Amino acid sequence: MSFKFVLVLISVVGLAACSGTAGYLAPPADERLVPEITTEGTKFFILQRDYLRPDQGRGAASMDRTRGRDDDLLMGERYIEQRLTLIMERTAYCREGFFELYREQTLNSFSVRGECREDATEADRERFSSGPIPL
């Protein structure tokens, strides 16, 4: 009897854990990867997301009515590590992985600055010297 109880408890906890994130959708944004390669060969990057927001010229009363939506934006970057990993795989900018240096978020944008775990090759310098990569 207790084995069935444990099995049911594990199932319920598993379903509850999965259901909390199923409906999440990141806020719409213009997104780009900004590569930076130093003369020594260190590869840095910034993932920049500029939120696509309605008119910014709202009054105080209007801000109170939409405060919930603004708070959602502050919590809007839940899966950034997975997103960065996917971007690095797709662009091949950080082939051996990366680590995050810092994050910055405002109501208008979100950015992550990081460093690749490998030095730049000559091919990297040629391929990533043209500026930001739209995503």
mmCIF file with all atom_site columns, C-alpha atoms in Angstrom:
data_model
loop_
_atom_site.group_PDB
_atom_site.id
_atom_site.type_symbol
_atom_site.label_atom_id
_atom_site.label_alt_id
_atom_site.label_comp_id
_atom_site.label_asym_id
_atom_site.label_entity_id
_atom_site.label_seq_id
_atom_site.pdbx_PDB_ins_code
_atom_site.Cartn_x
_atom_site.Cartn_y
_atom_site.Cartn_z
_atom_site.occupancy
_atom_site.B_iso_or_equiv
_atom_site.pdbx_formal_charge
_atom_site.auth_seq_id
_atom_site.auth_comp_id
_atom_site.auth_asym_id
_atom_site.auth_atom_id
_atom_site.pdbx_PDB_model_num
ATOM 1   C CA . MET A 1 1   ? 0.000  0.000  0.000   1.00 0.00 ? 1   MET A CA 1
ATOM 2   C CA . SER A 1 2   ? 2.791  2.472  0.821   1.00 0.00 ? 2   SER A CA 1
ATOM 3   C CA . PHE A 1 3   ? 4.545  1.771  -2.509  1.00 0.00 ? 3   PHE A CA 1
ATOM 4   C CA . LYS A 1 4   ? 1.444  2.986  -4.381  1.00 0.00 ? 4   LYS A CA 1
ATOM 5   C CA . PHE A 1 5   ? 1.303  6.088  -2.190  1.00 0.00 ? 5   PHE A CA 1
ATOM 6   C CA . VAL A 1 6   ? 4.934  6.946  -2.937  1.00 0.00 ? 6   VAL A CA 1
ATOM 7   C CA . LEU A 1 7   ? 4.371  6.368  -6.658  1.00 0.00 ? 7   LEU A CA 1
ATOM 8   C CA . VAL A 1 8   ? 1.315  8.650  -6.683  1.00 0.00 ? 8   VAL A CA 1
ATOM 9   C CA . LEU A 1 9   ? 3.173  11.315 -4.678  1.00 0.00 ? 9   LEU A CA 1
ATOM 10  C CA . ILE A 1 10  ? 6.113  11.272 -7.106  1.00 0.00 ? 10  ILE A CA 1
ATOM 11  C CA . SER A 1 11  ? 3.720  11.569 -10.059 1.00 0.00 ? 11  SER A CA 1
ATOM 12  C CA . VAL A 1 12  ? 1.873  14.521 -8.540  1.00 0.00 ? 12  VAL A CA 1
ATOM 13  C CA . VAL A 1 13  ? 5.101  16.366 -7.666  1.00 0.00 ? 13  VAL A CA 1
ATOM 14  C CA . GLY A 1 14  ? 6.462  15.730 -11.178 1.00 0.00 ? 14  GLY A CA 1
ATOM 15  C CA . LEU A 1 15  ? 3.329  17.074 -12.839 1.00 0.00 ? 15  LEU A CA 1
ATOM 16  C CA . ALA A 1 16  ? 3.301  20.134 -10.605 1.00 0.00 ? 16  ALA A CA 1
ATOM 17  C CA . ALA A 1 17  ? 6.937  20.889 -11.425 1.00 0.00 ? 17  ALA A CA 1
ATOM 18  C CA . CYS A 1 18  ? 6.323  20.644 -15.169 1.00 0.00 ? 18  CYS A CA 1
ATOM 19  C CA . SER A 1 19  ? 3.120  22.669 -15.230 1.00 0.00 ? 19  SER A CA 1
ATOM 20  C CA . GLY A 1 20  ? 4.624  25.877 -13.808 1.00 0.00 ? 20  GLY A CA 1
ATOM 21  C CA . THR A 1 21  ? 6.604  26.844 -16.934 1.00 0.00 ? 21  THR A CA 1
ATOM 22  C CA . ALA A 1 22  ? 4.572  25.443 -19.802 1.00 0.00 ? 22  ALA A CA 1
ATOM 23  C CA . GLY A 1 23  ? 2.894  28.719 -20.776 1.00 0.00 ? 23  GLY A CA 1
ATOM 24  C CA . TYR A 1 24  ? 5.925  31.013 -20.544 1.00 0.00 ? 24  TYR A CA 1
ATOM 25  C CA . LEU A 1 25  ? 6.718  33.137 -23.593 1.00 0.00 ? 25  LEU A CA 1
ATOM 26  C CA . ALA A 1 26  ? 9.573  35.651 -23.592 1.00 0.00 ? 26  ALA A CA 1
ATOM 27  C CA . PRO A 1 27  ? 8.550  39.250 -24.324 1.00 0.00 ? 27  PRO A CA 1
ATOM 28  C CA . PRO A 1 28  ? 8.908  40.239 -27.990 1.00 0.00 ? 28  PRO A CA 1
ATOM 29  C CA . ALA A 1 29  ? 12.245 41.929 -28.669 1.00 0.00 ? 29  ALA A CA 1
ATOM 30  C CA . ASP A 1 30  ? 14.811 42.845 -31.278 1.00 0.00 ? 30  ASP A CA 1
ATOM 31  C CA . GLU A 1 31  ? 17.732 40.593 -30.468 1.00 0.00 ? 31  GLU A CA 1
ATOM 32  C CA . ARG A 1 32  ? 21.373 40.611 -31.553 1.00 0.00 ? 32  ARG A CA 1
ATOM 33  C CA . LEU A 1 33  ? 24.711 39.098 -30.624 1.00 0.00 ? 33  LEU A CA 1
ATOM 34  C CA . VAL A 1 34  ? 27.521 41.642 -30.447 1.00 0.00 ? 34  VAL A CA 1
ATOM 35  C CA . PRO A 1 35  ? 30.896 39.876 -30.818 1.00 0.00 ? 35  PRO A CA 1
ATOM 36  C CA . GLU A 1 36  ? 34.080 41.506 -29.534 1.00 0.00 ? 36  GLU A CA 1
ATOM 37  C CA . ILE A 1 37  ? 37.521 40.005 -30.144 1.00 0.00 ? 37  ILE A CA 1
ATOM 38  C CA . THR A 1 38  ? 40.490 41.660 -28.428 1.00 0.00 ? 38  THR A CA 1
ATOM 39  C CA . THR A 1 39  ? 43.926 42.007 -30.012 1.00 0.00 ? 39  THR A CA 1
ATOM 40  C CA . GLU A 1 40  ? 45.135 39.258 -27.638 1.00 0.00 ? 40  GLU A CA 1
ATOM 41  C CA . GLY A 1 41  ? 42.440 36.917 -28.994 1.00 0.00 ? 41  GLY A CA 1
ATOM 42  C CA . THR A 1 42  ? 39.985 36.903 -26.083 1.00 0.00 ? 42  THR A CA 1
ATOM 43  C CA . LYS A 1 43  ? 36.421 36.540 -27.336 1.00 0.00 ? 43  LYS A CA 1
ATOM 44  C CA . PHE A 1 44  ? 33.723 38.527 -25.518 1.00 0.00 ? 44  PHE A CA 1
ATOM 45  C CA . PHE A 1 45  ? 30.085 38.961 -26.493 1.00 0.00 ? 45  PHE A CA 1
ATOM 46  C CA . ILE A 1 46  ? 26.933 40.802 -25.539 1.00 0.00 ? 46  ILE A CA 1
ATOM 47  C CA . LEU A 1 47  ? 23.499 39.337 -26.124 1.00 0.00 ? 47  LEU A CA 1
ATOM 48  C CA . GLN A 1 48  ? 21.278 42.412 -26.449 1.00 0.00 ? 48  GLN A CA 1
ATOM 49  C CA . ARG A 1 49  ? 17.458 42.263 -26.348 1.00 0.00 ? 49  ARG A CA 1
ATOM 50  C CA . ASP A 1 50  ? 15.585 45.532 -26.952 1.00 0.00 ? 50  ASP A CA 1
ATOM 51  C CA . TYR A 1 51  ? 11.958 44.994 -25.944 1.00 0.00 ? 51  TYR A CA 1
ATOM 52  C CA . LEU A 1 52  ? 9.252  45.894 -28.435 1.00 0.00 ? 52  LEU A CA 1
ATOM 53  C CA . ARG A 1 53  ? 7.023  47.923 -26.135 1.00 0.00 ? 53  ARG A CA 1
ATOM 54  C CA . PRO A 1 54  ? 3.972  50.087 -26.736 1.00 0.00 ? 54  PRO A CA 1
ATOM 55  C CA . ASP A 1 55  ? 4.257  53.873 -26.538 1.00 0.00 ? 55  ASP A CA 1
ATOM 56  C CA . GLN A 1 56  ? 6.612  54.937 -23.731 1.00 0.00 ? 56  GLN A CA 1
ATOM 57  C CA . GLY A 1 57  ? 4.876  58.312 -23.163 1.00 0.00 ? 57  GLY A CA 1
ATOM 58  C CA . ARG A 1 58  ? 2.360  57.095 -20.579 1.00 0.00 ? 58  ARG A CA 1
ATOM 59  C CA . GLY A 1 59  ? 1.100  59.107 -17.644 1.00 0.00 ? 59  GLY A CA 1
ATOM 60  C CA . ALA A 1 60  ? 1.223  58.049 -13.969 1.00 0.00 ? 60  ALA A CA 1
ATOM 61  C CA . ALA A 1 61  ? -2.364 56.747 -13.956 1.00 0.00 ? 61  ALA A CA 1
ATOM 62  C CA . SER A 1 62  ? -1.700 54.648 -17.024 1.00 0.00 ? 62  SER A CA 1
ATOM 63  C CA . MET A 1 63  ? 1.468  53.238 -15.427 1.00 0.00 ? 63  MET A CA 1
ATOM 64  C CA . ASP A 1 64  ? -0.538 52.054 -12.399 1.00 0.00 ? 64  ASP A CA 1
ATOM 65  C CA . ARG A 1 65  ? -2.954 50.148 -14.653 1.00 0.00 ? 65  ARG A CA 1
ATOM 66  C CA . THR A 1 66  ? -0.135 48.422 -16.538 1.00 0.00 ? 66  THR A CA 1
ATOM 67  C CA . ARG A 1 67  ? 2.238  47.814 -13.625 1.00 0.00 ? 67  ARG A CA 1
ATOM 68  C CA . GLY A 1 68  ? 1.601  44.051 -13.816 1.00 0.00 ? 68  GLY A CA 1
ATOM 69  C CA . ARG A 1 69  ? 2.812  43.949 -17.425 1.00 0.00 ? 69  ARG A CA 1
ATOM 70  C CA . ASP A 1 70  ? 5.962  45.905 -16.504 1.00 0.00 ? 70  ASP A CA 1
ATOM 71  C CA . ASP A 1 71  ? 6.653  43.461 -13.662 1.00 0.00 ? 71  ASP A CA 1
ATOM 72  C CA . ASP A 1 72  ? 6.306  40.600 -16.169 1.00 0.00 ? 72  ASP A CA 1
ATOM 73  C CA . LEU A 1 73  ? 9.063  42.174 -18.256 1.00 0.00 ? 73  LEU A CA 1
ATOM 74  C CA . LEU A 1 74  ? 11.354 42.282 -15.234 1.00 0.00 ? 74  LEU A CA 1
ATOM 75  C CA . MET A 1 75  ? 10.853 38.525 -14.871 1.00 0.00 ? 75  MET A CA 1
ATOM 76  C CA . GLY A 1 76  ? 10.896 37.956 -18.627 1.00 0.00 ? 76  GLY A CA 1
ATOM 77  C CA . GLU A 1 77  ? 14.329 36.368 -19.114 1.00 0.00 ? 77  GLU A CA 1
ATOM 78  C CA . ARG A 1 78  ? 13.847 33.053 -17.355 1.00 0.00 ? 78  ARG A CA 1
ATOM 79  C CA . TYR A 1 79  ? 15.609 30.787 -19.852 1.00 0.00 ? 79  TYR A CA 1
ATOM 80  C CA . ILE A 1 80  ? 18.511 32.975 -20.919 1.00 0.00 ? 80  ILE A CA 1
ATOM 81  C CA . GLU A 1 81  ? 21.182 30.311 -20.331 1.00 0.00 ? 81  GLU A CA 1
ATOM 82  C CA . GLN A 1 82  ? 19.435 27.912 -22.703 1.00 0.00 ? 82  GLN A CA 1
ATOM 83  C CA . ARG A 1 83  ? 18.896 30.726 -25.216 1.00 0.00 ? 83  ARG A CA 1
ATOM 84  C CA . LEU A 1 84  ? 22.588 31.672 -25.098 1.00 0.00 ? 84  LEU A CA 1
ATOM 85  C CA . THR A 1 85  ? 23.659 28.057 -25.565 1.00 0.00 ? 85  THR A CA 1
ATOM 86  C CA . LEU A 1 86  ? 21.395 27.745 -28.620 1.00 0.00 ? 86  LEU A CA 1
ATOM 87  C CA . ILE A 1 87  ? 22.730 31.028 -30.079 1.00 0.00 ? 87  ILE A CA 1
ATOM 88  C CA . MET A 1 88  ? 26.350 29.916 -29.593 1.00 0.00 ? 88  MET A CA 1
ATOM 89  C CA . GLU A 1 89  ? 25.629 26.584 -31.278 1.00 0.00 ? 89  GLU A CA 1
ATOM 90  C CA . ARG A 1 90  ? 23.885 28.292 -34.186 1.00 0.00 ? 90  ARG A CA 1
ATOM 91  C CA . THR A 1 91  ? 26.496 31.020 -34.732 1.00 0.00 ? 91  THR A CA 1
ATOM 92  C CA . ALA A 1 92  ? 29.558 28.935 -33.707 1.00 0.00 ? 92  ALA A CA 1
ATOM 93  C CA . TYR A 1 93  ? 30.932 31.980 -31.901 1.00 0.00 ? 93  TYR A CA 1
ATOM 94  C CA . CYS A 1 94  ? 31.793 30.167 -28.632 1.00 0.00 ? 94  CYS A CA 1
ATOM 95  C CA . ARG A 1 95  ? 32.548 26.627 -29.783 1.00 0.00 ? 95  ARG A CA 1
ATOM 96  C CA . GLU A 1 96  ? 33.955 25.403 -26.442 1.00 0.00 ? 96  GLU A CA 1
ATOM 97  C CA . GLY A 1 97  ? 31.409 27.078 -24.210 1.00 0.00 ? 97  GLY A CA 1
ATOM 98  C CA . PHE A 1 98  ? 31.221 30.419 -22.441 1.00 0.00 ? 98  PHE A CA 1
ATOM 99  C CA . PHE A 1 99  ? 30.735 31.951 -19.037 1.00 0.00 ? 99  PHE A CA 1
ATOM 100 C CA . GLU A 1 100 ? 28.580 34.878 -18.065 1.00 0.00 ? 100 GLU A CA 1
ATOM 101 C CA . LEU A 1 101 ? 30.254 38.028 -16.752 1.00 0.00 ? 101 LEU A CA 1
ATOM 102 C CA . TYR A 1 102 ? 27.165 40.075 -15.892 1.00 0.00 ? 102 TYR A CA 1
ATOM 103 C CA . ARG A 1 103 ? 23.525 40.856 -16.747 1.00 0.00 ? 103 ARG A CA 1
ATOM 104 C CA . GLU A 1 104 ? 21.720 44.139 -17.023 1.00 0.00 ? 104 GLU A CA 1
ATOM 105 C CA . GLN A 1 105 ? 17.984 44.649 -17.334 1.00 0.00 ? 105 GLN A CA 1
ATOM 106 C CA . THR A 1 106 ? 15.776 47.701 -17.612 1.00 0.00 ? 106 THR A CA 1
ATOM 107 C CA . LEU A 1 107 ? 12.150 48.072 -18.665 1.00 0.00 ? 107 LEU A CA 1
ATOM 108 C CA . ASN A 1 108 ? 13.399 48.679 -22.233 1.00 0.00 ? 108 ASN A CA 1
ATOM 109 C CA . SER A 1 109 ? 16.157 46.109 -22.680 1.00 0.00 ? 109 SER A CA 1
ATOM 110 C CA . PHE A 1 110 ? 18.078 43.142 -21.366 1.00 0.00 ? 110 PHE A CA 1
ATOM 111 C CA . SER A 1 111 ? 21.717 42.275 -21.979 1.00 0.00 ? 111 SER A CA 1
ATOM 112 C CA . VAL A 1 112 ? 24.201 39.604 -20.982 1.00 0.00 ? 112 VAL A CA 1
ATOM 113 C CA . ARG A 1 113 ? 27.952 40.060 -21.303 1.00 0.00 ? 113 ARG A CA 1
ATOM 114 C CA . GLY A 1 114 ? 30.035 36.915 -21.512 1.00 0.00 ? 114 GLY A CA 1
ATOM 115 C CA . GLU A 1 115 ? 33.374 35.462 -22.487 1.00 0.00 ? 115 GLU A CA 1
ATOM 116 C CA . CYS A 1 116 ? 34.111 32.424 -24.636 1.00 0.00 ? 116 CYS A CA 1
ATOM 117 C CA . ARG A 1 117 ? 36.229 29.608 -23.221 1.00 0.00 ? 117 ARG A CA 1
ATOM 118 C CA . GLU A 1 118 ? 38.489 29.557 -26.301 1.00 0.00 ? 118 GLU A CA 1
ATOM 119 C CA . ASP A 1 119 ? 40.697 32.141 -27.991 1.00 0.00 ? 119 ASP A CA 1
ATOM 120 C CA . ALA A 1 120 ? 39.840 33.524 -31.411 1.00 0.00 ? 120 ALA A CA 1
ATOM 121 C CA . THR A 1 121 ? 41.251 31.963 -34.535 1.00 0.00 ? 121 THR A CA 1
ATOM 122 C CA . GLU A 1 122 ? 42.082 33.913 -37.669 1.00 0.00 ? 122 GLU A CA 1
ATOM 123 C CA . ALA A 1 123 ? 38.832 32.568 -39.169 1.00 0.00 ? 123 ALA A CA 1
ATOM 124 C CA . ASP A 1 124 ? 36.916 33.937 -36.153 1.00 0.00 ? 124 ASP A CA 1
ATOM 125 C CA . ARG A 1 125 ? 38.464 37.364 -36.673 1.00 0.00 ? 125 ARG A CA 1
ATOM 126 C CA . GLU A 1 126 ? 37.358 37.391 -40.316 1.00 0.00 ? 126 GLU A CA 1
ATOM 127 C CA . ARG A 1 127 ? 33.906 35.934 -39.731 1.00 0.00 ? 127 ARG A CA 1
ATOM 128 C CA . PHE A 1 128 ? 32.905 38.072 -36.726 1.00 0.00 ? 128 PHE A CA 1
ATOM 129 C CA . SER A 1 129 ? 34.493 41.424 -37.623 1.00 0.00 ? 129 SER A CA 1
ATOM 130 C CA . SER A 1 130 ? 31.420 42.840 -39.384 1.00 0.00 ? 130 SER A CA 1
ATOM 131 C CA . GLY A 1 131 ? 29.611 43.892 -36.214 1.00 0.00 ? 131 GLY A CA 1
ATOM 132 C CA . PRO A 1 132 ? 26.401 42.758 -34.481 1.00 0.00 ? 132 PRO A CA 1
ATOM 133 C CA . ILE A 1 133 ? 24.658 39.594 -35.655 1.00 0.00 ? 133 ILE A CA 1
ATOM 134 C CA . PRO A 1 134 ? 20.852 39.987 -35.827 1.00 0.00 ? 134 PRO A CA 1
ATOM 135 C CA . LEU A 1 135 ? 19.074 36.968 -34.318 1.00 0.00 ? 135 LEU A CA 1
#
